Short mmCIF file of C-alpha atoms and ligand atoms in Angstrom, two decimals:
data_model
loop_
_atom_site.label_atom_id
_atom_site.label_comp_id
_atom_site.label_asym_id
_atom_site.label_seq_id
_atom_site.Cartn_x
_atom_site.Cartn_y
_atom_site.Cartn_z
CA MET A 887 -0.13 0.11 0.18
CA PRO A 888 1.34 3.15 -0.61
CA VAL A 889 2.16 5.92 1.79
CA HIS A 890 -0.21 8.64 1.44
CA PHE A 891 1.09 12.48 3.10
CA ARG A 892 -0.95 15.47 3.66
CA ASN A 893 -1.63 19.09 3.23
CA TYR A 894 -1.20 21.36 6.19
CA ILE A 895 -3.89 23.77 6.96
CA ASP A 896 -4.74 25.53 10.38
CA GLY A 897 -2.13 23.35 12.34
CA HIS A 898 -4.00 20.16 10.40
CA TRP A 899 -3.31 17.38 8.16
CA ALA A 900 -5.40 16.65 5.63
CA GLY A 901 -5.97 15.56 1.65
CA ALA A 902 -7.42 17.21 -0.87
CA LEU A 903 -11.15 18.03 -0.39
CA SER A 904 -11.42 16.59 -3.92
CA GLY A 905 -10.12 13.25 -2.66
CA ARG A 906 -7.44 13.00 -5.65
CA THR A 907 -3.80 12.56 -5.60
CA PHE A 908 -0.41 13.09 -6.96
CA GLU A 909 2.61 10.19 -7.38
CA ASN A 910 5.65 11.05 -5.84
CA ARG A 911 8.74 8.47 -7.36
CA ASN A 912 12.50 8.44 -7.21
CA PRO A 913 13.90 9.44 -10.61
CA ALA A 914 17.20 6.88 -9.50
CA ASP A 915 14.62 4.05 -9.72
CA ARG A 916 10.98 4.27 -11.36
CA ASN A 917 10.22 1.71 -9.30
CA ASP A 918 10.46 3.23 -5.98
CA LEU A 919 7.00 5.05 -5.43
CA ILE A 920 7.71 7.15 -2.52
CA GLY A 921 4.18 7.88 -1.94
CA LEU A 922 1.06 10.00 -2.50
CA PHE A 923 0.57 13.56 -1.97
CA PRO A 924 -2.47 15.53 -2.05
CA ALA A 925 -3.41 17.25 -5.46
CA SER A 926 -5.47 19.75 -4.65
CA GLY A 927 -7.98 22.74 -6.02
CA ALA A 928 -8.95 26.25 -5.66
CA ASP A 929 -10.69 24.89 -2.47
CA ASP A 930 -7.84 23.75 -0.83
CA VAL A 931 -6.11 26.82 -1.62
CA ASP A 932 -9.17 29.09 -0.22
CA ARG A 933 -8.96 27.34 3.01
CA ALA A 934 -5.32 27.36 3.27
CA VAL A 935 -5.20 30.97 2.67
CA ALA A 936 -8.16 31.85 4.85
CA ALA A 937 -6.10 30.23 7.79
CA ALA A 938 -3.28 31.72 7.00
CA LYS A 939 -5.42 35.18 6.79
CA GLN A 940 -7.09 35.06 9.86
CA ALA A 941 -3.34 34.40 11.99
CA PHE A 942 -2.03 36.84 10.53
CA PRO A 943 -3.38 39.72 13.23
CA ARG A 944 -2.55 37.49 16.16
CA TRP A 945 1.02 36.82 14.73
CA ARG A 946 2.63 40.18 13.55
CA LEU A 947 1.55 41.25 16.96
CA VAL A 948 3.72 38.45 18.39
CA PRO A 949 7.22 40.04 19.25
CA ALA A 950 10.24 39.47 16.27
CA PRO A 951 12.95 38.31 19.17
CA LYS A 952 9.63 35.85 20.08
CA ARG A 953 9.40 34.46 16.52
CA GLY A 954 13.61 34.40 15.83
CA GLU A 955 13.25 32.16 19.30
CA MET A 956 11.34 29.85 17.08
CA LEU A 957 13.04 30.19 14.40
CA TYR A 958 16.16 28.77 16.79
CA ARG A 959 14.48 25.72 17.38
CA VAL A 960 13.36 24.91 14.27
CA GLY A 961 17.77 24.90 13.25
CA GLU A 962 18.35 23.31 16.40
CA LEU A 963 15.60 20.33 14.83
CA LEU A 964 17.36 20.51 10.91
CA LYS A 965 20.19 19.91 12.80
CA LYS A 966 19.04 17.13 14.99
CA HIS A 967 16.98 15.82 11.87
CA LYS A 968 19.82 16.25 9.14
CA GLU A 969 21.25 12.96 7.85
CA GLU A 970 17.46 12.16 7.29
CA LEU A 971 16.22 14.92 5.77
CA ALA A 972 18.93 14.31 3.06
CA ARG A 973 18.08 11.11 2.61
CA VAL A 974 14.78 12.23 2.22
CA GLU A 975 15.88 14.51 -0.30
CA THR A 976 17.96 12.27 -2.47
CA ARG A 977 15.65 9.74 -2.60
CA GLU A 978 12.78 12.05 -4.93
CA MET A 979 15.50 14.41 -6.14
CA GLY A 980 18.61 12.32 -7.13
CA LYS A 981 21.47 14.55 -6.14
CA ILE A 982 23.97 13.32 -4.19
CA LEU A 983 24.27 12.38 -0.63
CA LYS A 984 26.92 14.99 0.03
CA GLU A 985 25.26 17.44 -1.87
CA THR A 986 21.16 17.41 -0.13
CA ARG A 987 23.51 17.09 2.68
CA GLY A 988 24.46 20.59 1.81
CA ASP A 989 21.15 21.79 1.03
CA VAL A 990 20.05 20.58 4.80
CA GLN A 991 22.75 22.58 6.77
CA GLU A 992 21.71 26.01 4.13
CA GLY A 993 18.48 25.37 5.81
CA ILE A 994 20.13 25.59 9.03
CA ASP A 995 22.09 28.56 8.59
CA CYS A 996 19.62 30.28 7.05
CA ALA A 997 17.36 29.93 10.14
CA PHE A 998 20.08 30.82 13.16
CA TYR A 999 21.23 33.61 10.71
CA VAL A 1000 17.42 34.98 10.77
CA ALA A 1001 16.62 34.26 14.07
CA GLY A 1002 19.21 36.64 15.14
CA GLU A 1003 17.37 39.20 13.40
CA GLY A 1004 14.23 39.38 14.95
CA ARG A 1005 16.35 41.36 17.60
CA ARG A 1006 17.51 43.76 14.68
CA LEU A 1007 14.81 44.30 12.35
CA PHE A 1008 16.86 47.74 12.15
CA GLY A 1009 14.23 50.54 10.77
CA GLU A 1010 16.27 54.05 11.03
CA THR A 1011 15.63 56.89 13.27
CA THR A 1012 16.48 61.02 11.31
CA PRO A 1013 16.50 64.44 12.71
CA SER A 1014 12.97 66.06 11.22
CA GLU A 1015 13.24 69.29 10.14
CA LEU A 1016 10.43 71.28 12.03
CA PRO A 1017 11.37 71.35 16.24
CA ASP A 1018 10.27 69.12 18.39
CA LYS A 1019 9.23 66.67 16.07
CA PHE A 1020 10.38 63.00 16.08
CA ALA A 1021 11.00 61.10 12.33
CA MET A 1022 11.72 57.37 12.06
CA SER A 1023 10.76 54.67 9.60
CA VAL A 1024 9.96 50.73 10.65
CA ARG A 1025 9.27 47.83 8.83
CA ALA A 1026 6.01 46.04 8.83
CA PRO A 1027 4.73 43.28 7.50
CA ILE A 1028 2.52 43.00 4.56
CA GLY A 1029 0.14 40.07 5.20
CA VAL A 1030 -0.59 36.23 3.54
CA CYS A 1031 2.62 35.25 1.74
CA ALA A 1032 2.77 32.34 -1.14
CA LEU A 1033 5.83 30.93 -0.93
CA ILE A 1034 5.79 28.47 -4.65
CA THR A 1035 9.59 26.99 -4.58
CA PRO A 1036 11.40 24.45 -7.02
CA TRP A 1037 12.51 20.81 -6.94
CA ASN A 1038 16.57 21.00 -7.29
CA PHE A 1039 17.38 22.52 -3.03
CA PRO A 1040 13.64 20.96 -1.39
CA LEU A 1041 14.92 22.09 1.36
CA ALA A 1042 17.20 25.25 1.15
CA ILE A 1043 14.84 27.82 -1.17
CA PRO A 1044 11.90 26.81 1.04
CA THR A 1045 13.49 28.08 4.13
CA TRP A 1046 15.15 31.20 2.17
CA LYS A 1047 11.83 32.45 2.07
CA LEU A 1048 9.72 30.68 4.68
CA PHE A 1049 11.94 32.17 7.55
CA PRO A 1050 12.75 35.74 6.98
CA ALA A 1051 8.97 35.85 5.54
CA LEU A 1052 7.94 34.98 9.18
CA ILE A 1053 10.35 37.14 11.68
CA CYS A 1054 8.87 40.19 9.29
CA GLY A 1055 5.38 38.94 10.94
CA ASN A 1056 3.80 37.46 7.79
CA THR A 1057 2.48 34.41 7.91
CA VAL A 1058 2.47 31.94 4.71
CA ILE A 1059 1.38 29.29 1.89
CA LEU A 1060 4.01 26.83 0.94
CA LYS A 1061 3.52 25.36 -2.42
CA PRO A 1062 6.30 23.24 -3.10
CA ALA A 1063 7.04 21.27 -6.41
CA GLU A 1064 5.50 18.24 -7.32
CA ASP A 1065 8.75 16.57 -7.68
CA THR A 1066 9.80 16.83 -4.28
CA PRO A 1067 6.46 17.33 -1.62
CA HIS A 1068 7.89 14.71 0.59
CA THR A 1069 10.73 16.60 2.18
CA ALA A 1070 8.58 19.41 2.62
CA VAL A 1071 6.39 17.63 4.24
CA ARG A 1072 8.67 16.90 6.90
CA PHE A 1073 9.79 20.58 6.98
CA VAL A 1074 6.49 21.13 7.68
CA GLU A 1075 6.60 19.00 10.24
CA LEU A 1076 9.84 19.85 12.22
CA LEU A 1077 7.86 23.74 12.25
CA GLU A 1078 5.04 22.32 14.06
CA GLU A 1079 7.76 20.49 16.88
CA ALA A 1080 8.74 23.34 17.31
CA GLY A 1081 5.75 25.52 17.73
CA VAL A 1082 5.37 27.47 14.89
CA PRO A 1083 1.45 28.00 15.65
CA PRO A 1084 -1.58 26.91 13.55
CA GLY A 1085 -2.06 28.69 10.29
CA VAL A 1086 0.65 30.58 10.80
CA VAL A 1087 2.58 27.94 7.88
CA ASN A 1088 0.06 26.22 5.60
CA LEU A 1089 1.00 23.79 3.34
CA VAL A 1090 -0.24 23.33 -0.36
CA HIS A 1091 0.77 20.55 -2.53
CA GLY A 1092 -0.17 20.59 -6.49
CA ARG A 1093 0.73 20.58 -9.95
CA GLY A 1094 2.21 24.35 -10.69
CA GLU A 1095 -0.98 25.22 -13.40
CA GLU A 1096 -3.53 23.76 -10.89
CA THR A 1097 -3.04 24.87 -7.04
CA GLY A 1098 0.31 27.18 -7.94
CA ALA A 1099 -2.21 29.05 -10.01
CA ALA A 1100 -4.90 28.88 -7.64
CA LEU A 1101 -2.28 30.90 -5.17
CA VAL A 1102 -1.31 33.51 -7.27
CA ARG A 1103 -4.99 34.33 -8.33
CA HIS A 1104 -5.78 34.75 -4.53
CA PRO A 1105 -7.22 38.13 -3.47
CA GLU A 1106 -5.94 37.89 0.06
CA VAL A 1107 -2.35 36.56 -1.14
CA LYS A 1108 -0.74 39.73 -1.08
CA LEU A 1109 2.88 38.70 -2.23
CA VAL A 1110 3.78 36.02 -3.85
CA SER A 1111 7.68 34.88 -3.89
CA PHE A 1112 8.83 32.82 -6.39
CA THR A 1113 11.41 30.79 -7.42
CA GLY A 1114 11.43 28.74 -11.10
CA SER A 1115 12.00 28.89 -14.60
CA ALA A 1116 11.15 32.56 -16.82
CA THR A 1117 7.89 30.65 -18.10
CA VAL A 1118 6.28 31.11 -15.20
CA GLY A 1119 8.03 33.75 -13.25
CA ARG A 1120 6.43 36.09 -16.21
CA GLU A 1121 3.18 34.38 -16.09
CA ILE A 1122 3.56 34.90 -12.25
CA ALA A 1123 4.06 38.74 -12.96
CA ALA A 1124 2.06 38.96 -14.65
CA VAL A 1125 -1.15 37.52 -12.83
CA CYS A 1126 0.51 40.21 -9.62
CA GLY A 1127 0.92 43.19 -12.06
CA ARG A 1128 -2.83 43.48 -12.88
CA ASP A 1129 -3.48 43.63 -9.59
CA LEU A 1130 -1.14 45.32 -7.46
CA ARG A 1131 0.21 42.52 -5.71
CA ARG A 1132 4.16 42.29 -5.24
CA VAL A 1133 5.68 39.11 -6.19
CA SER A 1134 9.56 38.76 -5.72
CA LEU A 1135 10.79 35.88 -9.01
CA GLU A 1136 14.02 34.45 -8.84
CA LEU A 1137 15.10 32.79 -11.87
CA GLY A 1138 16.75 31.06 -14.49
CA GLY A 1139 20.71 31.15 -15.55
CA LYS A 1140 23.15 30.31 -17.99
CA ASN A 1141 26.69 30.92 -16.02
CA ALA A 1142 29.80 30.80 -17.22
CA GLN A 1143 33.16 30.22 -16.14
CA ILE A 1144 36.27 32.48 -17.39
CA VAL A 1145 39.02 31.14 -17.59
CA MET A 1146 42.42 33.64 -18.46
CA GLU A 1147 45.66 31.97 -20.12
CA ASP A 1148 47.38 33.30 -16.96
CA ALA A 1149 44.34 30.45 -14.37
CA ASP A 1150 46.08 27.95 -12.27
CA LEU A 1151 44.31 25.12 -14.75
CA GLU A 1152 44.16 22.91 -12.01
CA LEU A 1153 41.50 25.20 -9.57
CA ALA A 1154 39.63 26.55 -12.53
CA LEU A 1155 39.34 22.46 -13.03
CA GLU A 1156 38.04 21.61 -10.19
CA GLY A 1157 35.26 25.02 -10.83
CA ALA A 1158 34.84 23.95 -14.01
CA LEU A 1159 33.92 20.34 -12.91
CA TRP A 1160 31.52 21.14 -9.84
CA GLY A 1161 29.99 23.81 -11.50
CA ALA A 1162 29.23 22.04 -14.81
CA PHE A 1163 28.23 18.60 -13.06
CA GLY A 1164 27.47 19.14 -9.45
CA THR A 1165 23.12 18.60 -8.95
CA THR A 1166 23.62 17.11 -12.83
CA GLY A 1167 23.96 20.60 -13.93
CA GLN A 1168 20.40 21.23 -12.49
CA ARG A 1169 21.09 24.25 -10.22
CA CYS A 1170 19.87 27.57 -11.03
CA THR A 1171 23.78 28.65 -10.30
CA ALA A 1172 25.11 25.59 -12.87
CA THR A 1173 28.29 26.38 -14.77
CA SER A 1174 27.29 25.80 -17.68
CA ARG A 1175 29.68 27.83 -20.35
CA LEU A 1176 33.65 27.87 -20.39
CA ILE A 1177 34.51 31.18 -22.24
CA VAL A 1178 38.77 30.08 -22.23
CA HIS A 1179 41.15 32.19 -24.00
CA ARG A 1180 42.42 30.71 -26.68
CA ASP A 1181 45.96 29.28 -25.32
CA VAL A 1182 44.96 27.31 -22.53
CA ARG A 1183 41.15 25.95 -24.70
CA LYS A 1184 43.44 22.77 -26.08
CA ARG A 1185 44.71 21.69 -22.80
CA LEU A 1186 41.94 22.29 -20.10
CA THR A 1187 39.27 20.48 -22.59
CA ASP A 1188 41.83 17.24 -22.28
CA MET A 1189 42.02 17.93 -18.45
CA LEU A 1190 38.38 17.74 -18.29
CA VAL A 1191 37.60 15.60 -20.39
CA ALA A 1192 40.22 13.11 -18.90
CA ARG A 1193 38.35 13.53 -15.34
CA ALA A 1194 34.59 13.49 -16.53
CA GLU A 1195 34.38 10.20 -17.96
CA LYS A 1196 35.61 8.56 -14.88
CA ILE A 1197 32.67 10.85 -12.84
CA LYS A 1198 30.88 7.77 -10.83
CA ILE A 1199 27.35 7.72 -12.02
CA GLY A 1200 24.17 6.06 -10.30
CA SER A 1201 21.96 6.18 -7.35
CA GLY A 1202 22.97 8.93 -5.07
CA LEU A 1203 21.81 7.20 -1.94
CA ASP A 1204 25.43 5.35 -2.45
CA GLU A 1205 28.00 6.83 -1.21
CA SER A 1206 30.75 6.34 -3.82
CA VAL A 1207 28.42 8.07 -6.50
CA GLU A 1208 28.98 12.07 -7.62
CA MET A 1209 26.60 12.49 -9.75
CA GLY A 1210 22.93 11.22 -10.11
CA PRO A 1211 20.40 11.42 -12.38
CA LEU A 1212 17.85 14.57 -13.69
CA ILE A 1213 14.24 15.33 -12.41
CA ASN A 1214 11.98 13.41 -14.22
CA HIS A 1215 11.27 12.37 -17.80
CA ALA A 1216 10.36 15.67 -19.28
CA ALA A 1217 14.05 16.84 -18.35
CA ARG A 1218 15.71 14.23 -19.83
CA GLU A 1219 14.12 14.50 -23.07
CA LYS A 1220 14.72 18.08 -22.91
CA VAL A 1221 18.53 17.46 -22.04
CA GLN A 1222 18.18 15.31 -25.24
CA ARG A 1223 16.70 17.81 -27.14
CA TYR A 1224 19.68 20.03 -26.59
CA ILE A 1225 21.80 17.75 -27.61
CA GLY A 1226 20.56 17.76 -30.88
CA ILE A 1227 20.56 20.96 -31.27
CA GLY A 1228 23.91 21.64 -30.34
CA GLN A 1229 25.25 18.91 -33.58
CA GLN A 1230 22.67 20.68 -35.40
CA GLU A 1231 24.35 23.72 -34.93
CA GLY A 1232 28.13 22.71 -35.68
CA ALA A 1233 28.92 22.29 -31.68
CA ARG A 1234 31.65 19.53 -30.94
CA LEU A 1235 30.24 16.85 -28.81
CA VAL A 1236 33.56 15.96 -27.25
CA ILE A 1237 32.12 13.56 -24.41
CA GLY A 1238 28.77 12.04 -23.22
CA GLY A 1239 25.61 13.60 -24.92
CA SER A 1240 23.22 10.60 -24.15
CA SER A 1241 21.31 9.20 -21.36
CA TYR A 1242 22.74 6.49 -18.97
CA GLU A 1243 21.60 3.17 -18.49
CA GLU A 1244 24.26 0.88 -17.12
CA GLY A 1245 22.88 -1.84 -14.53
CA LYS A 1246 20.35 -0.48 -12.29
CA CYS A 1247 20.76 3.20 -14.29
CA ALA A 1248 18.11 1.79 -17.12
CA ASP A 1249 15.43 2.51 -13.78
CA GLY A 1250 16.33 5.89 -13.39
CA TYR A 1251 16.52 9.38 -15.70
CA PHE A 1252 20.00 9.22 -16.07
CA PHE A 1253 22.49 11.59 -18.50
CA ARG A 1254 26.58 11.25 -19.25
CA PRO A 1255 28.41 14.08 -18.35
CA THR A 1256 28.21 15.99 -21.63
CA ILE A 1257 30.81 18.68 -23.07
CA PHE A 1258 30.47 20.54 -26.10
CA ASP A 1259 33.50 22.29 -27.95
CA ASN A 1260 34.15 24.70 -30.90
CA VAL A 1261 30.53 26.60 -29.79
CA ALA A 1262 29.91 30.32 -30.55
CA PRO A 1263 28.12 32.76 -28.11
CA SER A 1264 24.78 32.47 -30.07
CA MET A 1265 23.82 29.16 -30.35
CA ARG A 1266 21.11 27.56 -28.63
CA ILE A 1267 23.31 25.68 -26.46
CA ALA A 1268 25.13 28.77 -24.89
CA GLN A 1269 21.99 30.92 -24.67
CA GLU A 1270 19.43 28.59 -23.24
CA GLU A 1271 19.10 27.05 -19.53
CA ILE A 1272 19.61 23.49 -20.73
CA PHE A 1273 19.48 22.43 -16.93
CA GLY A 1274 21.36 19.63 -17.52
CA PRO A 1275 24.97 17.82 -17.33
CA VAL A 1276 25.25 20.06 -20.26
CA LEU A 1277 28.96 22.37 -20.38
CA SER A 1278 29.48 24.46 -23.52
CA ILE A 1279 33.50 25.41 -24.12
CA ILE A 1280 33.59 29.13 -25.85
CA GLU A 1281 36.84 30.24 -26.92
CA ILE A 1282 37.95 33.89 -26.64
CA LYS A 1283 41.18 35.66 -27.61
CA SER A 1284 41.08 38.31 -24.87
CA PHE A 1285 39.65 39.93 -21.70
CA GLU A 1286 37.49 42.31 -23.18
CA GLU A 1287 35.94 39.67 -24.91
CA ALA A 1288 35.46 37.14 -22.24
CA ILE A 1289 33.61 39.19 -20.46
CA GLU A 1290 31.33 40.51 -23.39
CA VAL A 1291 30.81 36.51 -24.17
CA LEU A 1292 29.90 36.20 -20.65
CA ASN A 1293 27.34 39.56 -20.74
CA GLY A 1294 25.72 38.31 -24.11
CA THR A 1295 22.71 36.53 -22.11
CA LEU A 1296 19.56 37.65 -21.69
CA TYR A 1297 19.96 36.18 -17.98
CA GLY A 1298 22.16 37.20 -15.38
CA LEU A 1299 22.79 35.14 -12.20
CA SER A 1300 26.21 34.06 -11.29
CA SER A 1301 29.50 34.04 -12.82
CA SER A 1302 33.31 33.59 -12.21
CA ILE A 1303 36.57 34.43 -13.22
CA TYR A 1304 39.97 32.35 -13.09
CA THR A 1305 42.83 35.05 -13.25
CA GLN A 1306 46.11 35.79 -11.02
CA ASP A 1307 46.13 39.19 -13.07
CA VAL A 1308 44.68 41.54 -10.09
CA GLY A 1309 43.59 43.83 -12.45
CA ARG A 1310 41.66 41.80 -14.59
CA ALA A 1311 39.86 40.43 -11.41
CA PHE A 1312 39.00 43.97 -10.37
CA ARG A 1313 38.05 44.66 -13.98
CA ALA A 1314 35.51 41.45 -13.48
CA MET A 1315 33.74 42.59 -10.41
CA ARG A 1316 32.89 45.96 -11.81
CA ASP A 1317 31.57 45.00 -16.03
CA ILE A 1318 30.16 41.55 -15.40
CA GLU A 1319 26.82 41.75 -15.80
CA ALA A 1320 24.96 39.35 -12.72
CA GLY A 1321 23.98 39.24 -9.54
CA ILE A 1322 26.73 36.83 -8.12
CA THR A 1323 30.77 37.41 -8.97
CA TYR A 1324 33.57 34.47 -8.05
CA ILE A 1325 37.00 35.00 -8.27
CA ASN A 1326 38.93 32.13 -8.17
CA GLY A 1327 35.90 30.10 -7.64
CA PRO A 1328 33.44 28.36 -9.39
CA THR A 1329 30.06 29.81 -9.86
CA ILE A 1330 28.47 27.55 -7.31
CA GLY A 1331 28.71 27.98 -3.24
CA ALA A 1332 26.17 31.24 -2.61
CA GLU A 1333 25.96 31.68 1.11
CA VAL A 1334 23.44 33.01 3.43
CA HIS A 1335 24.24 36.19 4.55
CA LEU A 1336 25.16 38.39 0.59
CA PRO A 1337 22.82 38.70 -1.70
CA PHE A 1338 20.99 35.87 -4.25
CA GLY A 1339 19.55 36.97 -7.31
CA GLY A 1340 20.24 38.37 -10.48
CA VAL A 1341 19.83 41.20 -13.19
CA LYS A 1342 18.14 40.91 -16.51
CA ASP A 1343 15.70 37.71 -17.09
CA THR A 1344 16.58 36.87 -13.72
CA GLY A 1345 14.24 38.01 -11.81
CA ASN A 1346 12.50 41.13 -10.89
CA GLY A 1347 16.06 43.53 -9.20
CA HIS A 1348 14.58 41.60 -5.20
CA ARG A 1349 17.22 40.03 -3.62
CA GLU A 1350 16.54 37.10 -1.66
CA ALA A 1351 19.36 35.41 1.98
CA GLY A 1352 21.79 38.84 2.75
CA THR A 1353 19.77 41.33 4.36
CA THR A 1354 18.26 42.39 1.75
CA VAL A 1355 15.53 39.28 1.85
CA TYR A 1356 13.76 41.94 4.54
CA ASP A 1357 12.93 44.59 1.92
CA ILE A 1358 10.84 41.54 0.03
CA PHE A 1359 9.11 40.03 3.00
CA SER A 1360 7.74 44.07 4.98
CA GLU A 1361 7.03 47.02 3.79
CA TRP A 1362 8.60 50.84 5.33
CA LYS A 1363 6.88 52.79 6.97
CA ALA A 1364 7.87 56.26 8.13
CA ILE A 1365 6.52 57.81 11.43
CA TYR A 1366 6.26 60.97 12.43
CA VAL A 1367 5.60 62.54 15.81
CA ASP A 1368 4.95 66.03 16.20
CA TYR A 1369 5.13 67.13 20.25
CA SER A 1370 5.03 70.28 19.06
CA GLY A 1371 1.27 71.07 20.29
CA LYS A 1372 1.13 73.27 16.97
CA LEU A 1373 0.54 72.61 13.40
CA GLN A 1374 3.91 72.01 11.78
CA LYS A 1375 4.31 72.65 7.87
CA ALA A 1376 7.13 71.29 6.58
CA GLN A 1377 8.30 72.71 3.59
CA ILE A 1378 6.85 75.46 4.60
CA ASP A 1379 7.60 76.55 7.82
CA ASN A 1380 11.31 76.18 7.97
CA VAL A 1381 11.49 77.91 4.51
CA GLU A 1382 13.03 81.56 4.85
P1 NAD B 1502 8.85 25.81 -12.40
O1 NAD B 1502 8.90 27.46 -13.18
O2 NAD B 1502 8.21 24.68 -13.31
O3 NAD B 1502 8.11 25.10 -11.38
C1 NAD B 1502 8.72 26.38 -9.93
C2 NAD B 1502 7.54 26.04 -9.42
O4 NAD B 1502 6.45 26.99 -9.62
C3 NAD B 1502 6.65 24.75 -8.70
O5 NAD B 1502 6.56 24.41 -7.73
C4 NAD B 1502 5.45 24.62 -9.80
O6 NAD B 1502 4.43 23.69 -9.33
C5 NAD B 1502 5.15 25.98 -9.81
N1 NAD B 1502 4.37 26.09 -11.03
C6 NAD B 1502 4.04 26.30 -12.37
N2 NAD B 1502 3.38 26.38 -13.27
C7 NAD B 1502 2.74 27.77 -12.30
C8 NAD B 1502 1.85 28.10 -12.52
N3 NAD B 1502 1.66 28.58 -13.74
N4 NAD B 1502 1.37 28.95 -11.68
C9 NAD B 1502 2.56 28.93 -10.31
N5 NAD B 1502 3.13 28.23 -9.78
C10 NAD B 1502 3.25 27.50 -11.37
O7 NAD B 1502 10.22 25.39 -12.58
P2 NAD B 1502 11.50 24.62 -12.10
O8 NAD B 1502 11.11 23.61 -13.26
O9 NAD B 1502 10.62 23.50 -10.34
O10 NAD B 1502 13.03 25.31 -11.31
C11 NAD B 1502 13.72 24.71 -11.99
C12 NAD B 1502 13.96 26.87 -12.50
O11 NAD B 1502 14.38 26.85 -11.01
C13 NAD B 1502 15.18 27.11 -13.67
O12 NAD B 1502 15.08 27.16 -14.58
C14 NAD B 1502 16.55 26.58 -12.44
O13 NAD B 1502 17.03 28.58 -12.76
C15 NAD B 1502 14.96 28.11 -11.61
N6 NAD B 1502 15.55 28.39 -9.84
C16 NAD B 1502 16.22 28.95 -9.94
C17 NAD B 1502 17.22 29.72 -8.77
C18 NAD B 1502 17.13 31.59 -8.32
O14 NAD B 1502 17.58 31.70 -7.47
N7 NAD B 1502 17.14 31.96 -9.33
C19 NAD B 1502 17.19 28.44 -7.82
C20 NAD B 1502 16.70 27.58 -8.30
C21 NAD B 1502 16.09 27.23 -9.60
#
């Protein structure tokens, strides 16, 4: 009998009102059914939003340091269950245990980082231009927030949204990706154990087009915080824009690592391997373009091929495995389609390019590490997000050309340059169009206390994490206190 999992609404676990469910299977082994999850409809969404709305007036008045104490408890529980959560994640998402442990650690870091904000949430005091008048600004919560998340960081991304939302005094509905609902259930169970009051956090499972869309349309949802594809992000922004509701978007990337002729090639090699093939290339910050100076292009390509050939593919639950499967059938079809597109465009397939179906891997969605050489910057494989273990090598002749190629896509999330020249490093920091730039490090490796997000089509100008995330989840309110006992007119009474 399959295990039935449930939504969490107003402090109660329950199935969808319609009774409908969807399956969640292990991408490394299709025969492994993790369980059945509620296929929630608009009626379930209505109930969750009503619960969040009802809980809001009380939650916003809980002192922020108290809300922070609750997050410290959540952080302790995540620590205690780190290994179990990592295994739950690997089973439903596929990435290797070393990486899912990192994903859980990011959630733990986020809990402790945001909990501390409960004793800050600083506003400003500033002199008034008028006598006997006091001026300050404070943060106010927004209300009911919808958090819609992707499957590639099943724990970290929900924590990045949910903890800042709660510390600012909002109540939330989490709609996790349909490929990773189990991690979300375990996360919310731990929130419940930590004492989050009923209605403050609600969990609704279901398909994006149905459950997600119902949440986005709901007039009582005051903010939608979305991480996912640019296509869906655009649709959500259009709906929210029409109603003037707040929306923050973290979307795709086409990240590049530049390797100059003066780079430490061994270091650049390690960075490229981790950036391109870590999480099977399914990170928004994955390295999908390697922009290499012509003097070292051949050598670095040979080094990369020698190492990529040896990457051990298999179930992420096997500690010796280095690369797990793609998330699902559609993802593998998409990656395969791009291999054909690259070949038609005239790129040279150096290694990989096909499914990996040896032994037990025949039951999963495995794909070989793939490298294209002779890639022109304008080719589709160098422009569009593939979201798989595919690296495109682009040769350049100068630093200026490298920056131009790196900047020449619609996206602007992460970027990296390997060089020993401090002048080049600083010019890259100045001229690269991206939300994140690494010097002598791969394109992946964000830390929770720095702003995270991108420019151009990677988002709509917000930054999660860092101190900037609180600007997403709160409204600024300016307050003036006039204790002069008379009407004072700004810009009028104090002008000669
Ligand atoms: P996706 O856009 O298909 O889905 C993301 C979430 O949105 C899921 O929960 C899905 O159910 C929901 N959804 C889908 N259609 C919807 C709709 N019409 N209305 C409301 N919700 C809807 O993305 P994905 O395949 O899960 O994730 C991969 C994408 O996410 C990649 O493009 C990747 O770059 C991006 N991503 C970005 C970041 C970042 O911080 N910039 C981080 C991780 C992933």
